Tab-separated table of C-alpha atoms and ligand atoms in Angstrom:
chain	number	residue	atom	x	y	z
A	34	MET	CA	0.000	0.000	0.000
A	35	ARG	CA	1.478	3.360	-0.899
A	36	PHE	CA	0.912	6.287	1.326
A	37	GLY	CA	2.422	9.700	1.801
A	38	ARG	CA	5.125	9.809	4.408
A	39	ARG	CA	3.701	10.745	7.778
A	40	SER	CA	5.018	10.772	11.317
A	41	TRP	CA	4.083	7.118	11.730
A	42	GLU	CA	5.937	5.999	8.668
A	43	ILE	CA	9.415	4.664	8.417
A	44	SER	CA	11.454	4.037	5.345
A	45	GLU	CA	12.945	0.702	4.270
A	46	ALA	CA	16.396	2.096	5.068
A	47	GLU	CA	15.412	2.949	8.642
A	48	VAL	CA	14.064	-0.500	9.261
A	49	THR	CA	16.854	-2.496	7.668
A	50	PRO	CA	19.291	-2.163	10.555
A	51	GLU	CA	16.597	-3.700	12.796
A	52	ALA	CA	16.170	-6.573	10.355
A	53	VAL	CA	19.908	-7.067	10.203
A	54	PHE	CA	20.037	-7.004	13.987
A	55	LEU	CA	17.319	-9.623	14.253
A	56	GLU	CA	18.996	-11.779	11.653
A	57	ARG	CA	22.263	-11.544	13.572
A	58	ARG	CA	20.541	-12.473	16.814
A	59	ARG	CA	18.937	-15.435	15.084
A	60	LEU	CA	22.299	-16.600	13.801
A	61	LEU	CA	23.892	-16.090	17.221
A	62	GLY	CA	21.094	-18.112	18.768
A	63	PHE	CA	21.851	-20.847	16.324
A	64	ALA	CA	25.563	-20.795	17.059
A	65	ALA	CA	25.096	-20.830	20.826
A	66	GLY	CA	22.197	-23.207	21.175
A	67	GLY	CA	22.315	-25.434	18.146
A	68	LEU	CA	18.824	-26.347	17.053
A	69	ALA	CA	17.344	-24.189	19.780
A	70	ALA	CA	14.626	-21.602	19.940
A	71	GLY	CA	16.687	-19.042	18.033
A	72	LEU	CA	16.403	-21.032	14.842
A	73	VAL	CA	13.355	-20.067	12.870
A	74	GLY	CA	11.542	-22.386	10.518
A	75	LEU	CA	9.774	-25.599	11.448
A	76	PRO	CA	10.030	-26.310	15.165
A	77	ARG	CA	11.488	-29.646	16.158
A	78	GLY	CA	8.986	-32.430	15.757
A	79	ALA	CA	6.699	-30.370	13.527
A	80	ARG	CA	4.260	-32.465	11.553
A	81	ALA	CA	3.119	-31.899	8.035
A	82	ALA	CA	0.030	-29.710	8.010
A	83	ALA	CA	-3.231	-31.680	7.780
A	84	VAL	CA	-4.364	-29.478	4.936
A	85	GLU	CA	-2.008	-31.331	2.588
A	86	GLY	CA	-4.157	-34.450	2.892
A	87	LEU	CA	-7.311	-32.473	2.054
A	88	LEU	CA	-6.063	-30.994	-1.220
A	89	PRO	CA	-7.023	-30.607	-3.947
A	90	ALA	CA	-10.595	-29.928	-2.810
A	91	LYS	CA	-13.618	-30.083	-5.081
A	92	ALA	CA	-14.128	-26.927	-7.148
A	93	ASN	CA	-17.371	-25.060	-6.535
A	94	PRO	CA	-18.592	-24.199	-10.061
A	95	ALA	CA	-20.691	-21.299	-8.759
A	96	PHE	CA	-17.562	-19.141	-8.424
A	97	GLY	CA	-15.173	-17.822	-11.018
A	98	GLN	CA	-16.659	-19.004	-14.285
A	99	GLY	CA	-15.535	-16.781	-17.124
A	100	ASP	CA	-12.522	-15.241	-15.408
A	101	THR	CA	-9.044	-16.008	-16.696
A	102	GLN	CA	-6.908	-17.161	-13.796
A	103	THR	CA	-3.737	-15.293	-12.957
A	104	ALA	CA	-0.582	-17.350	-13.428
A	105	GLU	CA	0.380	-19.043	-10.145
A	106	LYS	CA	3.895	-17.651	-10.304
A	107	ALA	CA	2.579	-14.088	-10.549
A	108	ALA	CA	0.035	-14.446	-7.724
A	109	THR	CA	2.578	-15.985	-5.388
A	110	SER	CA	5.443	-13.573	-5.998
A	111	TYR	CA	3.763	-10.141	-5.948
A	112	ASN	CA	2.446	-9.711	-2.430
A	113	ASN	CA	1.542	-7.252	0.271
A	114	PHE	CA	2.577	-8.546	3.684
A	115	TYR	CA	3.919	-5.593	5.636
A	116	GLU	CA	5.039	-7.658	8.586
A	117	PHE	CA	7.860	-8.783	6.258
A	118	GLY	CA	8.648	-5.588	4.370
A	119	LEU	CA	7.259	-2.722	2.362
A	120	SER	CA	8.100	-4.169	-1.043
A	121	LYS	CA	6.077	-6.660	-3.084
A	122	ASN	CA	8.932	-9.123	-2.902
A	123	ILE	CA	8.575	-10.665	0.554
A	124	VAL	CA	8.552	-14.349	-0.384
A	125	ALA	CA	11.908	-15.245	1.175
A	126	ALA	CA	11.327	-13.138	4.308
A	127	SER	CA	7.865	-14.623	4.881
A	128	LYS	CA	9.188	-18.194	4.812
A	129	LYS	CA	10.625	-17.581	8.282
A	130	LEU	CA	7.126	-17.654	9.746
A	131	PRO	CA	6.585	-21.085	11.354
A	132	THR	CA	3.055	-22.184	10.416
A	133	THR	CA	2.984	-25.726	11.876
A	134	PRO	CA	1.631	-26.026	14.528
A	135	TRP	CA	-0.782	-23.053	14.344
A	136	THR	CA	-3.125	-22.256	17.220
A	137	ILE	CA	-6.363	-20.407	16.587
A	138	THR	CA	-8.440	-18.713	19.260
A	139	ILE	CA	-12.151	-18.070	18.832
A	140	ASP	CA	-13.373	-15.845	21.649
A	141	GLY	CA	-15.376	-12.803	22.702
A	142	LEU	CA	-19.170	-12.764	22.813
A	143	VAL	CA	-19.686	-16.419	21.929
A	144	GLU	CA	-21.390	-19.434	23.452
A	145	LYS	CA	-18.495	-21.688	22.457
A	146	PRO	CA	-15.070	-20.116	22.922
A	147	LEU	CA	-12.442	-22.368	21.420
A	148	THR	CA	-8.676	-22.616	21.258
A	149	LEU	CA	-7.598	-25.232	18.795
A	150	ASP	CA	-4.965	-26.170	16.264
A	151	ILE	CA	-5.824	-25.382	12.661
A	152	ASP	CA	-5.702	-29.125	11.925
A	153	ASP	CA	-8.595	-29.624	14.355
A	154	LEU	CA	-10.498	-26.671	12.927
A	155	LEU	CA	-10.204	-28.246	9.479
A	156	LYS	CA	-11.907	-31.397	10.792
A	157	LYS	CA	-14.987	-29.319	11.614
A	158	VAL	CA	-15.469	-27.707	8.182
A	159	SER	CA	-15.563	-28.874	4.578
A	160	LEU	CA	-13.144	-27.483	2.045
A	161	GLU	CA	-13.905	-26.386	-1.496
A	162	GLU	CA	-12.136	-24.434	-4.200
A	163	ARG	CA	-13.471	-21.078	-5.394
A	164	ILE	CA	-12.042	-18.814	-8.057
A	165	TYR	CA	-12.287	-15.215	-6.850
A	166	ARG	CA	-11.254	-11.854	-8.239
A	167	HIS	CA	-8.932	-10.056	-5.814
A	168	ARG	CA	-8.670	-6.247	-6.132
A	169	CYS	CA	-6.073	-4.303	-4.160
A	170	VAL	CA	-6.720	-0.682	-3.162
A	171	GLU	CA	-3.467	0.086	-5.048
A	172	ALA	CA	-5.354	-0.623	-8.336
A	173	TRP	CA	-3.871	-4.005	-9.255
A	174	SER	CA	-5.850	-7.215	-9.341
A	175	MET	CA	-5.654	-10.983	-9.741
A	176	VAL	CA	-7.980	-13.943	-10.288
A	177	VAL	CA	-7.018	-16.820	-8.023
A	178	PRO	CA	-8.324	-20.240	-6.944
A	179	TRP	CA	-8.575	-20.277	-3.147
A	180	THR	CA	-9.315	-23.465	-1.213
A	181	GLY	CA	-11.167	-22.929	2.027
A	182	PHE	CA	-14.547	-22.728	3.700
A	183	PRO	CA	-17.149	-20.005	4.258
A	184	VAL	CA	-16.577	-17.709	7.246
A	185	ALA	CA	-20.233	-18.531	8.032
A	186	GLU	CA	-19.110	-22.041	9.090
A	187	LEU	CA	-16.744	-20.574	11.684
A	188	VAL	CA	-19.480	-18.205	12.900
A	189	LYS	CA	-21.768	-21.208	13.350
A	190	LEU	CA	-19.116	-23.096	15.314
A	191	ALA	CA	-18.620	-20.142	17.643
A	192	ALA	CA	-22.348	-19.531	18.199
A	193	PRO	CA	-22.143	-15.748	18.747
A	194	LYS	CA	-24.357	-14.167	21.403
A	195	ALA	CA	-27.006	-11.610	20.415
A	196	GLU	CA	-24.729	-8.718	21.531
A	197	ALA	CA	-21.995	-9.706	19.052
A	198	LYS	CA	-22.111	-7.401	16.031
A	199	TYR	CA	-18.654	-7.654	14.501
A	200	LEU	CA	-16.057	-10.306	13.797
A	201	LEU	CA	-12.512	-9.125	14.462
A	202	MET	CA	-9.633	-11.019	12.846
A	203	GLU	CA	-6.103	-10.702	14.168
A	204	SER	CA	-2.951	-11.731	12.339
A	205	PHE	CA	0.038	-13.340	14.052
A	206	MET	CA	2.447	-11.337	16.203
A	207	ASN	CA	6.023	-12.567	16.109
A	208	PRO	CA	8.650	-9.803	15.775
A	209	LYS	CA	11.396	-12.435	15.946
A	210	VAL	CA	10.559	-13.545	12.421
A	211	ALA	CA	8.681	-10.495	11.092
A	212	PRO	CA	11.131	-7.595	11.265
A	213	TYR	CA	8.608	-4.839	10.580
A	214	GLN	CA	6.689	-5.802	13.710
A	215	SER	CA	9.559	-4.211	15.620
A	216	ALA	CA	8.670	-0.844	14.120
A	217	PRO	CA	6.665	0.910	16.864
A	218	GLN	CA	5.080	3.300	14.368
A	219	TYR	CA	2.728	0.549	13.226
A	220	PRO	CA	-0.237	-0.659	15.300
A	221	TRP	CA	0.651	-4.356	15.203
A	222	PRO	CA	-0.777	-6.925	15.113
A	223	TYR	CA	-2.624	-6.506	11.808
A	224	VAL	CA	-6.334	-6.392	12.615
A	225	GLU	CA	-9.330	-6.490	10.328
A	226	GLY	CA	-13.059	-6.775	10.846
A	227	LEU	CA	-16.419	-7.498	9.257
A	228	THR	CA	-19.966	-6.989	10.432
A	229	LEU	CA	-21.559	-10.296	11.371
A	230	ALA	CA	-23.900	-9.899	8.375
A	231	GLU	CA	-20.849	-9.603	6.105
A	232	ALA	CA	-19.149	-12.535	7.812
A	233	ARG	CA	-22.239	-14.678	7.222
A	234	ASN	CA	-22.469	-13.729	3.537
A	235	ASP	CA	-21.665	-16.772	1.431
A	236	LEU	CA	-18.829	-14.977	-0.417
A	237	ALA	CA	-16.816	-14.364	2.765
A	238	PHE	CA	-14.243	-17.158	2.716
A	239	LEU	CA	-11.404	-18.420	4.896
A	240	ALA	CA	-8.694	-19.739	2.611
A	241	VAL	CA	-6.142	-22.385	3.553
A	242	GLY	CA	-4.997	-23.277	0.043
A	243	LEU	CA	-4.119	-21.615	-3.244
A	244	TYR	CA	-3.860	-23.277	-6.702
A	245	GLY	CA	-4.749	-26.609	-5.098
A	246	LYS	CA	-1.769	-26.493	-2.714
A	247	PRO	CA	-1.390	-25.445	0.933
A	248	MET	CA	-1.446	-21.665	1.280
A	249	PRO	CA	2.015	-20.248	0.541
A	250	THR	CA	3.369	-18.272	3.486
A	251	GLN	CA	3.584	-15.081	1.434
A	252	ASN	CA	-0.137	-15.292	0.664
A	253	GLY	CA	-1.083	-15.688	4.330
A	254	ALA	CA	-0.458	-19.265	5.495
A	255	PRO	CA	-1.949	-21.147	7.084
A	256	ILE	CA	-5.297	-19.302	7.043
A	257	ARG	CA	-6.348	-15.956	5.606
A	258	LEU	CA	-9.540	-14.153	4.777
A	259	ALA	CA	-10.814	-13.635	1.207
A	260	VAL	CA	-13.612	-11.055	0.875
A	261	PRO	CA	-13.500	-10.361	-2.863
A	262	TRP	CA	-15.977	-7.464	-2.977
A	263	LYS	CA	-13.696	-5.417	-0.733
A	264	TYR	CA	-10.230	-3.996	-1.290
A	265	GLY	CA	-7.566	-6.568	-0.581
A	266	PHE	CA	-6.377	-5.001	2.683
A	267	LYS	CA	-9.562	-6.275	4.364
A	268	SER	CA	-8.389	-9.853	3.765
A	269	ALA	CA	-6.125	-10.365	6.780
A	270	LYS	CA	-3.380	-12.984	6.429
A	271	SER	CA	-2.035	-15.597	8.863
A	272	ILE	CA	-4.938	-15.207	11.302
A	273	VAL	CA	-4.535	-16.406	14.896
A	274	ARG	CA	-7.659	-14.985	16.493
A	275	PHE	CA	-11.322	-14.560	15.638
A	276	SER	CA	-13.081	-12.419	18.202
A	277	PHE	CA	-16.780	-11.611	18.288
A	278	VAL	CA	-17.311	-8.096	19.593
A	279	ALA	CA	-20.089	-5.545	20.105
A	280	LYS	CA	-18.152	-2.473	18.939
A	281	ARG	CA	-16.731	-1.854	15.479
A	282	PRO	CA	-13.003	-2.617	15.760
A	283	GLN	CA	-10.431	-0.104	14.611
A	284	THR	CA	-8.512	-1.805	11.861
A	285	PHE	CA	-4.782	-1.639	11.129
A	286	TRP	CA	-5.024	0.634	8.102
A	287	GLU	CA	-7.746	2.775	9.641
A	288	ALA	CA	-5.451	3.446	12.580
A	289	LEU	CA	-2.624	4.400	10.205
A	290	GLY	CA	-4.523	6.513	7.695
A	291	PRO	CA	-8.199	7.087	8.542
A	292	ASP	CA	-8.660	9.521	5.639
A	293	GLU	CA	-7.499	6.928	3.129
A	294	TYR	CA	-8.486	3.499	4.441
A	295	GLY	CA	-11.797	2.905	6.159
A	296	PHE	CA	-13.643	0.049	7.801
A	297	TRP	CA	-15.928	-0.791	4.876
A	298	ALA	CA	-13.530	-0.601	1.898
A	299	ASN	CA	-16.001	-1.895	-0.675
A	300	VAL	CA	-14.667	-1.694	-4.236
A	301	ASN	CA	-16.188	1.166	-6.234
A	302	PRO	CA	-14.654	2.546	-9.458
A	303	LYS	CA	-16.451	5.882	-8.956
A	304	VAL	CA	-14.990	6.641	-5.554
A	305	ALA	CA	-11.348	7.600	-5.976
A	306	HIS	CA	-8.713	7.064	-3.332
A	307	PRO	CA	-7.624	10.554	-2.143
A	308	ARG	CA	-4.407	10.132	-4.148
A	309	TRP	CA	-5.379	8.015	-7.179
A	310	SER	CA	-8.313	6.898	-9.310
A	311	GLN	CA	-10.024	3.551	-8.708
A	312	ALA	CA	-11.656	3.507	-12.184
A	313	ASN	CA	-9.307	0.886	-13.660
A	314	GLU	CA	-7.059	-1.891	-12.477
A	315	ARG	CA	-3.923	-3.667	-13.693
A	316	ARG	CA	-4.113	-7.447	-13.874
A	317	ILE	CA	-0.948	-8.887	-12.411
A	318	GLY	CA	0.763	-11.303	-14.794
A	319	THR	CA	-0.684	-10.000	-18.070
A	320	GLU	CA	-0.395	-6.309	-17.113
A	321	GLU	CA	-3.710	-5.758	-18.914
A	322	MET	CA	-5.670	-2.638	-17.828
A	323	ILE	CA	-9.352	-3.315	-17.225
A	324	PRO	CA	-12.272	-1.278	-15.849
A	325	THR	CA	-12.983	-1.836	-12.158
A	326	ARG	CA	-16.522	-2.916	-11.276
A	327	LEU	CA	-18.764	-1.939	-8.362
A	328	PHE	CA	-18.208	-4.424	-5.516
A	329	ASN	CA	-15.542	-5.935	-7.783
A	330	GLY	CA	-18.342	-7.491	-9.852
A	331	TYR	CA	-20.083	-9.129	-6.871
A	332	GLU	CA	-22.919	-6.596	-6.591
A	333	ALA	CA	-25.695	-9.188	-6.896
A	334	GLU	CA	-24.270	-11.137	-3.953
A	335	VAL	CA	-23.494	-8.304	-1.535
A	336	ALA	CA	-25.281	-5.021	-2.353
A	337	GLY	CA	-28.121	-5.970	0.015
A	338	LEU	CA	-25.703	-5.888	2.964
A	339	TYR	CA	-25.451	-2.106	2.683
A	340	GLN	CA	-29.097	-1.103	2.460
A	341	GLY	CA	-29.766	1.540	5.069
A	342	LEU	CA	-26.047	2.239	5.493
A	343	GLU	CA	-25.792	4.882	2.757
A	344	LYS	CA	-24.506	7.496	5.235
A	345	GLU	CA	-21.422	5.366	5.973
A	346	ARG	CA	-18.182	5.743	4.015
A	347	LEU	CA	-18.861	2.433	2.269
A	348	TYR	CA	-16.270	2.751	-0.503
A	349	MET	CA	-13.000	3.587	1.193
B	39	MTE	N1	-2.564	-9.208	6.091
B	39	MTE	C1	-1.515	-8.971	6.899
B	39	MTE	N2	-1.426	-9.632	8.047
B	39	MTE	N3	-0.525	-8.090	6.564
B	39	MTE	C2	-0.593	-7.366	5.408
B	39	MTE	O1	0.304	-6.552	5.155
B	39	MTE	N4	-1.823	-6.887	3.347
B	39	MTE	C3	-3.179	-6.792	2.805
B	39	MTE	C4	-3.883	-8.151	2.808
B	39	MTE	N5	-3.694	-8.826	4.064
B	39	MTE	C5	-1.691	-7.576	4.535
B	39	MTE	C6	-2.656	-8.555	4.904
B	39	MTE	C7	-3.202	-6.229	1.468
B	39	MTE	S1	-2.897	-4.566	1.338
B	39	MTE	C8	-3.518	-6.979	0.358
B	39	MTE	S2	-3.768	-6.268	-1.156
B	39	MTE	C9	-3.631	-8.432	0.443
B	39	MTE	O2	-3.361	-8.935	1.742
B	39	MTE	C10	-2.631	-9.065	-0.522
B	39	MTE	O3	-2.825	-10.444	-0.589
B	39	MTE	P1	-1.888	-11.307	-1.581
B	39	MTE	O4	-0.467	-10.956	-1.280
B	39	MTE	O5	-2.222	-12.728	-1.271
B	39	MTE	O6	-2.282	-10.929	-2.982
């Protein structure tokens, strides 16, 4: 995400010494303790993720017909994952995130709070593949096959109480492997949120695979959100916590730049970002320029969610 430099921003150059420091500490940890905690990567005794045995999942033909898929190489090498750097090239850095085992907490205003490993969560849901368009607020886009399950299934498992109005999703926090999380100017961990009505909409999806394979770390392993009618920043990666709350959560980007990135962030070609137009988008891989569509082309599925909310800043 590009933004004008503000007090809360830091440049790549300012952060690099921190990254170098962390890398050095990691190496020192390795030298002193052998295969001890300082070594990042798979912890000792880590098992293969259960998701591998569940892939490829059956494709749901209701999603993605008529869209040309983005090449896998393009979709998995041009990423936004600010925990690992400000550039699009974070593949190598992201691989330091250990994703097996992965504990997920479901809490807040629910009848059934749960803390469980993702492998156990996957036993409670059924996986399918859906091809979704994915439109970043920076005006680039992709068409990718996610494997996952509807957020609605997780909502059902949690059994939210009547007072719960929003679902908050929190990404991992691990500054030892994610150097940018040591930058105090950012409100880590990455937090996103949906209304419960949005979370229950059939399009809202929790993805654990991409192109029929386990989710690559750079795309948000082991579990990330995919809400294709909203700008990509809503789709939090590497989620560790789902919390049902009464008050609208302040999200990561809203905290950083409230005039540029809001809570709703629904795609609309007619509502420009304060610093650039949203009328068109660049397809990653082919570099084709195409017109952006209202709700990223998912108007029929989601427009009803926003009836009566016209006074809200729905499109930023
Ligand atoms: N989630 C976390 N935790 N950290 C991030 O920096 N970037 C967001 C979103 N989810 C981000 C995140 C943005 S801006 C976009 S466009 C998408 O992830 C990019 O997803 P992709 O790299 O799989 O295309």
